[in-house]
mmCIF file of C-alpha atoms and ligand atoms in Angstrom:
data_model
loop_
_atom_site.group_PDB
_atom_site.id
_atom_site.type_symbol
_atom_site.label_atom_id
_atom_site.label_comp_id
_atom_site.label_asym_id
_atom_site.label_seq_id
_atom_site.Cartn_x
_atom_site.Cartn_y
_atom_site.Cartn_z
ATOM 1 C CA MET A 1 42.086 -49.480 27.421
ATOM 2 C CA ASP A 2 40.559 -51.605 24.699
ATOM 3 C CA ASP A 3 37.247 -51.032 26.429
ATOM 4 C CA LEU A 4 37.818 -47.294 26.222
ATOM 5 C CA ASN A 5 38.521 -47.551 22.496
ATOM 6 C CA THR A 6 35.314 -49.437 21.963
ATOM 7 C CA LEU A 7 33.450 -46.882 24.080
ATOM 8 C CA ARG A 8 34.993 -44.036 22.059
ATOM 9 C CA GLU A 9 33.902 -45.654 18.772
ATOM 10 C CA ASP A 10 30.387 -46.284 20.147
ATOM 11 C CA LEU A 11 29.977 -42.724 21.327
ATOM 12 C CA MET A 12 31.481 -41.143 18.223
ATOM 13 C CA THR A 13 29.189 -43.234 16.006
ATOM 14 C CA ALA A 14 26.181 -42.207 18.091
ATOM 15 C CA VAL A 15 27.173 -38.511 17.888
ATOM 16 C CA GLY A 16 27.641 -38.717 14.132
ATOM 17 C CA ALA A 17 24.305 -40.504 13.739
ATOM 18 C CA ALA A 18 22.275 -38.017 15.807
ATOM 19 C CA ALA A 19 19.834 -36.575 13.253
ATOM 20 C CA ASP A 20 18.491 -33.637 15.244
ATOM 21 C CA SER A 21 19.079 -31.622 18.421
ATOM 22 C CA ALA A 22 16.919 -33.975 20.551
ATOM 23 C CA ALA A 23 18.811 -37.117 19.461
ATOM 24 C CA LEU A 24 22.132 -35.380 20.071
ATOM 25 C CA GLU A 25 21.072 -34.306 23.565
ATOM 26 C CA GLU A 26 20.163 -37.905 24.321
ATOM 27 C CA THR A 27 23.602 -39.027 23.165
ATOM 28 C CA ARG A 28 25.214 -36.405 25.383
ATOM 29 C CA ILE A 29 23.301 -37.667 28.407
ATOM 30 C CA THR A 30 24.217 -41.270 27.600
ATOM 31 C CA ALA A 31 27.929 -40.306 27.539
ATOM 32 C CA LEU A 32 28.431 -37.402 29.924
ATOM 33 C CA GLY A 33 25.227 -37.156 31.948
ATOM 34 C CA LYS A 34 25.029 -37.967 35.701
ATOM 35 C CA LYS A 35 24.467 -41.609 34.906
ATOM 36 C CA GLY A 36 26.386 -41.491 31.647
ATOM 37 C CA ARG A 37 28.896 -44.107 30.580
ATOM 38 C CA ILE A 38 32.000 -41.871 30.944
ATOM 39 C CA THR A 39 30.721 -40.466 34.244
ATOM 40 C CA ALA A 40 30.258 -44.045 35.546
ATOM 41 C CA LEU A 41 33.856 -44.886 34.642
ATOM 42 C CA MET A 42 35.062 -41.677 36.346
ATOM 43 C CA LYS A 43 33.283 -42.771 39.510
ATOM 44 C CA GLY A 44 35.231 -46.080 39.415
ATOM 45 C CA LEU A 45 38.570 -44.191 39.583
ATOM 46 C CA GLY A 46 38.347 -43.936 43.376
ATOM 47 C CA GLY A 47 38.764 -47.708 43.841
ATOM 48 C CA MET A 48 41.950 -47.941 41.757
ATOM 49 C CA ASP A 49 45.529 -47.889 42.881
ATOM 50 C CA PRO A 50 47.326 -44.576 42.286
ATOM 51 C CA ASP A 51 49.246 -45.542 39.095
ATOM 52 C CA GLN A 52 46.229 -47.078 37.463
ATOM 53 C CA ARG A 53 44.041 -44.183 38.580
ATOM 54 C CA LYS A 54 46.428 -41.627 37.034
ATOM 55 C CA GLN A 55 46.607 -43.462 33.712
ATOM 56 C CA MET A 56 42.897 -44.166 33.538
ATOM 57 C CA GLY A 57 42.039 -40.660 34.782
ATOM 58 C CA GLN A 58 44.047 -39.029 31.977
ATOM 59 C CA ALA A 59 42.553 -41.345 29.352
ATOM 60 C CA LEU A 60 39.022 -40.724 30.594
ATOM 61 C CA ASN A 61 39.538 -36.955 30.678
ATOM 62 C CA ALA A 62 40.887 -37.031 27.150
ATOM 63 C CA LEU A 63 37.903 -39.123 26.020
ATOM 64 C CA LYS A 64 35.490 -36.819 27.795
ATOM 65 C CA GLY A 65 37.018 -33.777 26.031
ATOM 66 C CA GLU A 66 36.962 -35.538 22.687
ATOM 67 C CA VAL A 67 33.313 -36.547 23.017
ATOM 68 C CA ALA A 68 32.304 -33.057 24.204
ATOM 69 C CA ASP A 69 34.079 -31.468 21.201
ATOM 70 C CA ALA A 70 32.440 -33.921 18.798
ATOM 71 C CA ILE A 71 28.994 -33.095 20.318
ATOM 72 C CA GLU A 72 29.638 -29.334 19.901
ATOM 73 C CA ALA A 73 30.687 -29.793 16.282
ATOM 74 C CA ARG A 74 27.688 -31.957 15.501
ATOM 75 C CA LYS A 75 25.413 -29.450 17.242
ATOM 76 C CA ALA A 76 26.626 -26.675 14.904
ATOM 77 C CA GLU A 77 26.070 -28.917 11.909
ATOM 78 C CA ILE A 78 22.515 -29.771 12.969
ATOM 79 C CA GLU A 79 21.661 -26.104 13.667
ATOM 80 C CA ASN A 80 22.894 -25.023 10.268
ATOM 81 C CA ALA A 81 20.903 -27.771 8.588
ATOM 82 C CA GLU A 82 17.807 -26.685 10.537
ATOM 83 C CA ILE A 83 18.253 -23.048 9.424
ATOM 84 C CA ASP A 84 18.720 -24.146 5.812
ATOM 85 C CA ALA A 85 15.588 -26.301 5.992
ATOM 86 C CA GLY A 86 13.629 -23.350 7.436
ATOM 87 C CA LEU A 87 14.814 -21.071 4.608
ATOM 88 C CA GLU A 88 13.867 -23.685 2.068
ATOM 89 C CA ASP A 89 10.343 -23.964 3.557
ATOM 90 C CA ASP A 90 9.856 -20.181 3.657
ATOM 91 C CA ARG A 91 11.097 -19.651 0.114
ATOM 92 C CA VAL A 92 8.939 -17.184 -1.902
ATOM 93 C CA ASP A 93 8.632 -17.852 -5.602
ATOM 94 C CA VAL A 94 8.894 -14.330 -7.035
ATOM 95 C CA THR A 95 8.176 -15.642 -10.534
ATOM 96 C CA LEU A 96 4.597 -16.639 -9.639
ATOM 97 C CA PRO A 97 2.075 -14.406 -11.496
ATOM 98 C CA VAL A 98 0.154 -11.780 -9.513
ATOM 99 C CA ARG A 99 -3.456 -12.757 -8.820
ATOM 100 C CA PRO A 100 -5.307 -11.174 -11.746
ATOM 101 C CA GLU A 101 -8.288 -9.881 -9.747
ATOM 102 C CA THR A 102 -6.120 -7.493 -7.729
ATOM 103 C CA GLU A 103 -4.650 -5.849 -10.854
ATOM 104 C CA GLY A 104 -6.137 -2.379 -11.397
ATOM 105 C CA ARG A 105 -6.499 -0.562 -14.708
ATOM 106 C CA ILE A 106 -5.523 2.984 -15.609
ATOM 107 C CA HIS A 107 -8.562 5.020 -16.653
ATOM 108 C CA PRO A 108 -8.347 6.261 -20.274
ATOM 109 C CA ILE A 109 -8.642 9.879 -19.068
ATOM 110 C CA SER A 110 -5.605 9.477 -16.791
ATOM 111 C CA GLN A 111 -3.752 7.668 -19.568
ATOM 112 C CA THR A 112 -4.552 10.411 -22.097
ATOM 113 C CA ILE A 113 -3.509 13.202 -19.718
ATOM 114 C CA ASP A 114 -0.263 11.334 -19.038
ATOM 115 C CA GLU A 115 0.392 11.025 -22.758
ATOM 116 C CA ILE A 116 -0.311 14.716 -23.422
ATOM 117 C CA VAL A 117 1.901 15.757 -20.514
ATOM 118 C CA ALA A 118 4.680 13.414 -21.623
ATOM 119 C CA ILE A 119 4.731 14.815 -25.159
ATOM 120 C CA LEU A 120 4.582 18.473 -24.139
ATOM 121 C CA GLY A 121 6.921 17.829 -21.217
ATOM 122 C CA GLU A 122 9.532 16.609 -23.711
ATOM 123 C CA MET A 123 9.132 19.951 -25.490
ATOM 124 C CA GLY A 124 10.003 21.809 -22.304
ATOM 125 C CA PHE A 125 6.576 22.640 -20.811
ATOM 126 C CA ALA A 126 6.152 22.483 -17.022
ATOM 127 C CA VAL A 127 2.856 21.455 -15.405
ATOM 128 C CA ALA A 128 0.899 24.186 -13.557
ATOM 129 C CA GLU A 129 -2.368 23.926 -11.627
ATOM 130 C CA GLY A 130 -5.140 26.150 -10.344
ATOM 131 C CA PRO A 131 -8.389 25.896 -8.324
ATOM 132 C CA ASP A 132 -11.598 24.330 -9.701
ATOM 133 C CA ILE A 133 -13.612 27.072 -7.979
ATOM 134 C CA GLU A 134 -12.685 30.364 -9.594
ATOM 135 C CA ASP A 135 -13.751 33.984 -9.258
ATOM 136 C CA ASP A 136 -15.397 35.705 -12.162
ATOM 137 C CA TRP A 137 -12.327 37.837 -12.813
ATOM 138 C CA HIS A 138 -9.874 34.973 -13.408
ATOM 139 C CA ASN A 139 -12.342 32.833 -15.359
ATOM 140 C CA PHE A 140 -13.730 35.646 -17.559
ATOM 141 C CA THR A 141 -12.816 39.311 -17.114
ATOM 142 C CA ALA A 142 -9.007 38.988 -17.071
ATOM 143 C CA LEU A 143 -9.310 36.774 -20.177
ATOM 144 C CA ASN A 144 -10.943 39.725 -21.989
ATOM 145 C CA ILE A 145 -14.489 38.410 -21.469
ATOM 146 C CA PRO A 146 -16.200 41.386 -19.749
ATOM 147 C CA PRO A 147 -19.620 40.958 -18.070
ATOM 148 C CA ASP A 148 -21.700 41.837 -21.117
ATOM 149 C CA HIS A 149 -19.610 39.744 -23.525
ATOM 150 C CA PRO A 150 -21.593 37.188 -25.602
ATOM 151 C CA ALA A 151 -18.920 34.517 -24.971
ATOM 152 C CA ARG A 152 -20.230 34.324 -21.389
ATOM 153 C CA GLN A 153 -23.490 32.836 -22.619
ATOM 154 C CA GLU A 154 -21.682 30.151 -24.588
ATOM 155 C CA HIS A 155 -20.000 28.795 -21.502
ATOM 156 C CA ASP A 156 -23.118 27.475 -19.666
ATOM 157 C CA THR A 157 -21.476 28.421 -16.414
ATOM 158 C CA PHE A 158 -22.217 26.860 -13.020
ATOM 159 C CA TYR A 159 -22.447 29.822 -10.617
ATOM 160 C CA LEU A 160 -22.009 29.147 -6.910
ATOM 161 C CA PRO A 161 -24.412 30.728 -4.411
ATOM 162 C CA GLY A 162 -23.275 33.909 -2.674
ATOM 163 C CA GLU A 163 -20.418 36.245 -3.501
ATOM 164 C CA LYS A 164 -16.798 36.668 -2.485
ATOM 165 C CA ASP A 165 -15.431 40.247 -2.428
ATOM 166 C CA GLY A 166 -18.492 41.329 -4.423
ATOM 167 C CA GLU A 167 -17.905 38.719 -7.117
ATOM 168 C CA ARG A 168 -19.766 35.560 -7.993
ATOM 169 C CA MET A 169 -17.701 32.394 -7.761
ATOM 170 C CA VAL A 170 -17.918 29.842 -10.582
ATOM 171 C CA LEU A 171 -16.798 26.321 -11.342
ATOM 172 C CA ARG A 172 -14.132 27.154 -13.903
ATOM 173 C CA THR A 173 -15.468 26.691 -17.437
ATOM 174 C CA HIS A 174 -11.985 26.181 -18.869
ATOM 175 C CA THR A 175 -8.389 25.867 -17.703
ATOM 176 C CA SER A 176 -7.540 29.312 -19.136
ATOM 177 C CA PRO A 177 -7.787 31.085 -15.707
ATOM 178 C CA VAL A 178 -4.546 29.291 -14.830
ATOM 179 C CA GLN A 179 -2.895 31.346 -17.621
ATOM 180 C CA ILE A 180 -3.856 34.442 -15.608
ATOM 181 C CA ARG A 181 -2.728 32.999 -12.261
ATOM 182 C CA THR A 182 0.613 31.948 -13.743
ATOM 183 C CA MET A 183 1.304 35.299 -15.383
ATOM 184 C CA GLN A 184 0.291 37.224 -12.276
ATOM 185 C CA SER A 185 2.430 35.248 -9.871
ATOM 186 C CA GLY A 186 5.671 34.952 -11.846
ATOM 187 C CA GLU A 187 7.991 36.674 -14.259
ATOM 188 C CA PRO A 188 8.115 35.853 -17.975
ATOM 189 C CA PRO A 189 9.229 33.783 -19.840
ATOM 190 C CA PHE A 190 6.467 31.183 -19.236
ATOM 191 C CA ARG A 191 6.133 27.751 -20.756
ATOM 192 C CA ILE A 192 3.362 25.841 -18.954
ATOM 193 C CA ILE A 193 0.693 23.230 -19.511
ATOM 194 C CA VAL A 194 -2.354 22.923 -17.248
ATOM 195 C CA PRO A 195 -4.205 19.602 -17.078
ATOM 196 C CA GLY A 196 -7.366 19.828 -15.004
ATOM 197 C CA ARG A 197 -11.092 19.470 -14.465
ATOM 198 C CA THR A 198 -13.497 21.951 -16.031
ATOM 199 C CA TYR A 199 -17.286 22.364 -15.743
ATOM 200 C CA ARG A 200 -20.162 23.389 -18.011
ATOM 201 C CA CYS A 201 -23.891 22.828 -17.624
ATOM 202 C CA ASP A 202 -24.276 20.389 -20.522
ATOM 203 C CA TYR A 203 -25.003 16.658 -20.796
ATOM 204 C CA ASP A 204 -25.243 14.393 -23.848
ATOM 205 C CA ALA A 205 -23.165 11.777 -25.747
ATOM 206 C CA THR A 206 -20.395 14.321 -26.365
ATOM 207 C CA HIS A 207 -20.775 16.624 -23.339
ATOM 208 C CA SER A 208 -20.478 16.037 -19.633
ATOM 209 C CA PRO A 209 -20.955 18.650 -16.865
ATOM 210 C CA MET A 210 -17.432 17.830 -15.648
ATOM 211 C CA PHE A 211 -14.733 17.241 -18.202
ATOM 212 C CA HIS A 212 -10.988 17.722 -18.598
ATOM 213 C CA GLN A 213 -8.834 20.144 -20.515
ATOM 214 C CA VAL A 214 -5.143 20.712 -21.010
ATOM 215 C CA GLU A 215 -4.204 24.354 -21.439
ATOM 216 C CA GLY A 216 -0.899 25.533 -22.842
ATOM 217 C CA LEU A 217 0.811 28.922 -22.515
ATOM 218 C CA VAL A 218 4.104 30.222 -23.852
ATOM 219 C CA VAL A 219 5.179 33.842 -23.260
ATOM 220 C CA ASP A 220 8.539 35.210 -24.271
ATOM 221 C CA LYS A 221 10.040 38.192 -26.074
ATOM 222 C CA THR A 222 10.375 36.459 -29.427
ATOM 223 C CA THR A 223 7.450 34.017 -29.346
ATOM 224 C CA HIS A 224 5.527 34.092 -32.650
ATOM 225 C CA MET A 225 2.837 32.318 -34.631
ATOM 226 C CA GLY A 226 5.427 29.956 -36.207
ATOM 227 C CA HIS A 227 6.206 28.588 -32.722
ATOM 228 C CA LEU A 228 2.497 28.040 -32.107
ATOM 229 C CA LYS A 229 2.087 26.150 -35.374
ATOM 230 C CA GLY A 230 5.259 24.082 -35.036
ATOM 231 C CA CYS A 231 4.449 23.104 -31.454
ATOM 232 C CA LEU A 232 0.872 22.026 -32.188
ATOM 233 C CA ILE A 233 1.634 20.196 -35.461
ATOM 234 C CA GLU A 234 4.350 18.281 -33.623
ATOM 235 C CA PHE A 235 1.975 17.583 -30.732
ATOM 236 C CA CYS A 236 -0.858 16.246 -32.946
ATOM 237 C CA ARG A 237 1.488 13.920 -34.842
ATOM 238 C CA ALA A 238 3.074 12.564 -31.681
ATOM 239 C CA PHE A 239 -0.275 12.127 -29.913
ATOM 240 C CA PHE A 240 -1.916 10.226 -32.763
ATOM 241 C CA ASP A 241 1.349 8.459 -33.607
ATOM 242 C CA LEU A 242 1.153 9.465 -37.273
ATOM 243 C CA ASP A 243 4.250 11.191 -38.695
ATOM 244 C CA ASP A 244 2.417 12.520 -41.750
ATOM 245 C CA LEU A 245 -0.886 13.449 -40.069
ATOM 246 C CA PRO A 246 -2.308 16.482 -41.934
ATOM 247 C CA VAL A 247 -2.822 19.416 -39.523
ATOM 248 C CA ARG A 248 -4.659 22.609 -40.523
ATOM 249 C CA PHE A 249 -5.101 25.953 -38.762
ATOM 250 C CA ARG A 250 -8.514 27.495 -39.427
ATOM 251 C CA ALA A 251 -9.188 31.117 -38.413
ATOM 252 C CA SER A 252 -11.510 31.359 -35.433
ATOM 253 C CA TYR A 253 -12.333 33.608 -32.508
ATOM 254 C CA PHE A 254 -11.540 33.551 -28.778
ATOM 255 C CA PRO A 255 -11.658 36.765 -26.722
ATOM 256 C CA PHE A 256 -8.296 35.937 -25.087
ATOM 257 C CA THR A 257 -6.306 35.274 -28.262
ATOM 258 C CA GLU A 258 -5.726 37.405 -31.356
ATOM 259 C CA PRO A 259 -5.440 36.031 -33.967
ATOM 260 C CA SER A 260 -7.227 32.820 -32.973
ATOM 261 C CA ALA A 261 -7.398 29.490 -34.746
ATOM 262 C CA GLU A 262 -9.021 26.128 -34.530
ATOM 263 C CA VAL A 263 -6.760 23.142 -35.231
ATOM 264 C CA ASP A 264 -8.147 20.402 -37.503
ATOM 265 C CA ILE A 265 -6.590 17.044 -38.320
ATOM 266 C CA GLY A 266 -7.113 15.007 -41.494
ATOM 267 C CA CYS A 267 -9.575 12.127 -41.444
ATOM 268 C CA THR A 268 -11.881 10.006 -43.598
ATOM 269 C CA ARG A 269 -15.525 9.204 -42.993
ATOM 270 C CA ASP A 270 -16.756 6.380 -45.260
ATOM 271 C CA ASP A 271 -20.175 4.771 -44.551
ATOM 272 C CA GLY A 272 -19.938 5.471 -40.856
ATOM 273 C CA GLN A 273 -16.289 4.269 -40.780
ATOM 274 C CA PHE A 274 -14.075 6.919 -39.251
ATOM 275 C CA ARG A 275 -10.309 7.002 -39.621
ATOM 276 C CA ILE A 276 -7.706 9.556 -38.547
ATOM 277 C CA GLY A 277 -4.971 10.373 -41.105
ATOM 278 C CA HIS A 278 -4.793 11.354 -44.767
ATOM 279 C CA GLY A 279 -8.259 11.725 -46.187
ATOM 280 C CA ASP A 280 -10.770 14.110 -47.677
ATOM 281 C CA ASP A 281 -12.194 15.397 -44.429
ATOM 282 C CA TRP A 282 -11.158 17.409 -41.375
ATOM 283 C CA LEU A 283 -11.859 17.098 -37.696
ATOM 284 C CA GLU A 284 -11.547 19.927 -35.153
ATOM 285 C CA ILE A 285 -9.473 18.953 -32.110
ATOM 286 C CA LEU A 286 -8.326 22.096 -30.256
ATOM 287 C CA GLY A 287 -8.375 25.883 -29.986
ATOM 288 C CA CYS A 288 -5.396 28.226 -29.971
ATOM 289 C CA GLY A 289 -4.053 31.673 -30.785
ATOM 290 C CA MET A 290 -1.585 34.407 -29.939
ATOM 291 C CA VAL A 291 -2.235 35.735 -26.448
ATOM 292 C CA ASN A 292 -4.365 38.900 -26.742
ATOM 293 C CA PRO A 293 -2.241 41.937 -25.694
ATOM 294 C CA LYS A 294 -5.150 42.984 -23.432
ATOM 295 C CA VAL A 295 -4.721 39.733 -21.471
ATOM 296 C CA LEU A 296 -0.971 40.391 -21.036
ATOM 297 C CA GLU A 297 -1.802 43.921 -19.833
ATOM 298 C CA ASN A 298 -4.403 42.553 -17.357
ATOM 299 C CA CYS A 299 -1.583 40.490 -15.829
ATOM 300 C CA GLY A 300 0.895 43.376 -15.708
ATOM 301 C CA ILE A 301 3.002 42.176 -18.613
ATOM 302 C CA ASP A 302 4.102 44.747 -21.210
ATOM 303 C CA PRO A 303 2.722 43.629 -24.617
ATOM 304 C CA GLU A 304 5.312 45.855 -26.334
ATOM 305 C CA VAL A 305 8.038 43.592 -24.905
ATOM 306 C CA TYR A 306 6.367 40.178 -24.593
ATOM 307 C CA GLN A 307 4.067 38.126 -26.717
ATOM 308 C CA GLY A 308 2.867 34.583 -26.448
ATOM 309 C CA PHE A 309 0.642 31.809 -27.664
ATOM 310 C CA ALA A 310 -1.943 29.695 -25.913
ATOM 311 C CA PHE A 311 -3.949 26.592 -26.663
ATOM 312 C CA GLY A 312 -6.605 24.491 -25.042
ATOM 313 C CA MET A 313 -7.759 20.958 -25.750
ATOM 314 C CA GLY A 314 -10.488 18.672 -24.455
ATOM 315 C CA VAL A 315 -9.062 15.471 -22.976
ATOM 316 C CA GLU A 316 -12.246 13.370 -23.362
ATOM 317 C CA ARG A 317 -12.520 14.256 -27.030
ATOM 318 C CA LEU A 318 -8.878 13.311 -27.701
ATOM 319 C CA ALA A 319 -9.258 10.054 -25.745
ATOM 320 C CA MET A 320 -12.471 9.154 -27.641
ATOM 321 C CA LEU A 321 -10.744 9.762 -30.991
ATOM 322 C CA LYS A 322 -7.528 7.959 -30.160
ATOM 323 C CA TYR A 323 -9.047 4.955 -28.440
ATOM 324 C CA GLY A 324 -12.347 4.654 -30.331
ATOM 325 C CA ILE A 325 -14.631 5.337 -27.362
ATOM 326 C CA PRO A 326 -18.041 6.248 -28.788
ATOM 327 C CA ASP A 327 -19.939 7.768 -25.813
ATOM 328 C CA LEU A 328 -18.390 10.359 -23.498
ATOM 329 C CA ARG A 329 -20.775 9.521 -20.644
ATOM 330 C CA THR A 330 -19.198 6.066 -20.255
ATOM 331 C CA PHE A 331 -16.015 7.704 -18.881
ATOM 332 C CA TYR A 332 -17.897 8.438 -15.647
ATOM 333 C CA GLU A 333 -20.155 5.410 -15.221
ATOM 334 C CA SER A 334 -17.539 3.446 -13.220
ATOM 335 C CA ASP A 335 -18.464 0.251 -15.019
ATOM 336 C CA LEU A 336 -15.643 -2.234 -14.303
ATOM 337 C CA ARG A 337 -16.281 -4.168 -17.510
ATOM 338 C CA TRP A 338 -15.837 -0.949 -19.482
ATOM 339 C CA LEU A 339 -12.660 -0.127 -17.552
ATOM 340 C CA LYS A 340 -11.276 -3.592 -18.200
ATOM 341 C CA HIS A 341 -11.941 -3.128 -21.905
ATOM 342 C CA TYR A 342 -10.748 0.465 -22.378
ATOM 343 C CA GLY A 343 -8.360 0.789 -19.414
ATOM 344 C CA PHE A 344 -4.586 0.462 -19.514
ATOM 345 C CA ALA A 345 -2.175 -1.745 -17.635
ATOM 346 C CA ALA A 346 -0.152 0.297 -15.138
ATOM 347 C CA LEU A 347 3.074 -0.390 -17.011
ATOM 348 C CA ASP A 348 1.696 1.249 -20.178
ATOM 349 C CA VAL A 349 1.738 4.681 -18.545
ATOM 350 C CA PRO A 350 4.105 6.875 -20.542
ATOM 351 C CA SER A 351 6.929 8.352 -18.605
ATOM 352 C CA MET A 352 8.846 11.511 -19.188
ATOM 353 C CA VAL A 353 11.851 9.735 -17.810
ATOM 354 C CA GLY A 354 13.755 8.437 -20.831
ATOM 355 C CA GLY A 355 11.471 10.146 -23.307
ATOM 356 C CA LEU A 356 8.559 8.704 -25.229
ATOM 357 C CA GLY A 357 10.372 5.721 -26.681
ATOM 358 C CA ARG A 358 8.372 3.080 -24.819
HETATM 359 N N1 LIG B 1 -10.345 28.108 -23.297
HETATM 360 C C1 LIG B 1 -10.797 27.730 -24.620
HETATM 361 C C2 LIG B 1 -12.015 26.826 -24.457
HETATM 362 O O1 LIG B 1 -12.256 26.305 -23.406
HETATM 363 C C3 LIG B 1 -9.716 26.995 -25.360
HETATM 364 C C4 LIG B 1 -8.551 27.861 -25.699
HETATM 365 C C5 LIG B 1 -7.479 27.973 -24.814
HETATM 366 C C6 LIG B 1 -8.513 28.557 -26.888
HETATM 367 C C7 LIG B 1 -6.398 28.775 -25.124
HETATM 368 C C8 LIG B 1 -7.414 29.360 -27.207
HETATM 369 C C9 LIG B 1 -6.374 29.460 -26.326
HETATM 370 O O2 LIG B 1 -12.737 26.595 -25.390
#
């Protein structure tokens, strides 16, 4: 029996010392395998007298069970340790910085459109869209620009070859045709803004054949000039982030609005230095007016019941002013160095969720 106690201690020590699954398996074979130490003792039982055999048999069986249990327990311990080690090896450090070369930049045009949409979205405008390829009626005639109207010449229109339903198709020269589409396909009241691409045959430091506008349209029974002024003054101040930015409405002419106005903001120009804000000079930034009753009629809206205001602004021009970009052509040169300099980090994009307080 003393021998058995020594054997138990030996085996238990070996089980406890097994560092991995392979070492443990070896210990199991040494104890319980075909030629294992306990197995060998079991084999010796046959040559014993019955009393001794019974006693020894019970003791050996107990030892066998004990060792097997200890091996199972140790096995679980080793497996858990192996899983933990694997997890430790595979650990991802989420605090490591992103590789800088894979970080894109937001183009200033996208950024500026997002800012305009965020400001006007807060005021309750919804975004509407229309096609870049327009028919003559939506782009001109419905907007009170009939075929012989001089305003047609000012637009430097790209005409597409061929005709559709007897009409020439054009690349829209402004986003105003979406006013027409919106009024024709819905019921007033309307309160929409239309960001989008526009086209005119023109190319220099301040003109590009493709450029962007944001149109605005409000139509309701009680809409008046005060709403137009309040909305655009508020917009200019929010966009340029200047609470006291001077904003002036200067009488102008558009066929689709009556009366029409050009909106100017205060600025200073000293020795080639240009600054937006209080100053002795003015800078034109957008066109607007009360929707011409003829336009409402063209869309089947009764001008005796409804009236509205509309405005249109050039996105490139606003982006150049706000971010000090001197040449409009650089917007479309796809120069990565330029984009790195003037572009925005993705997280700077304003969001309408939670307002403008970013
Ligand atoms: N569509 C005009 C333009 O492109 C801008 C404008 C829109 C003016 C709406 C008044 C009202 O110049």
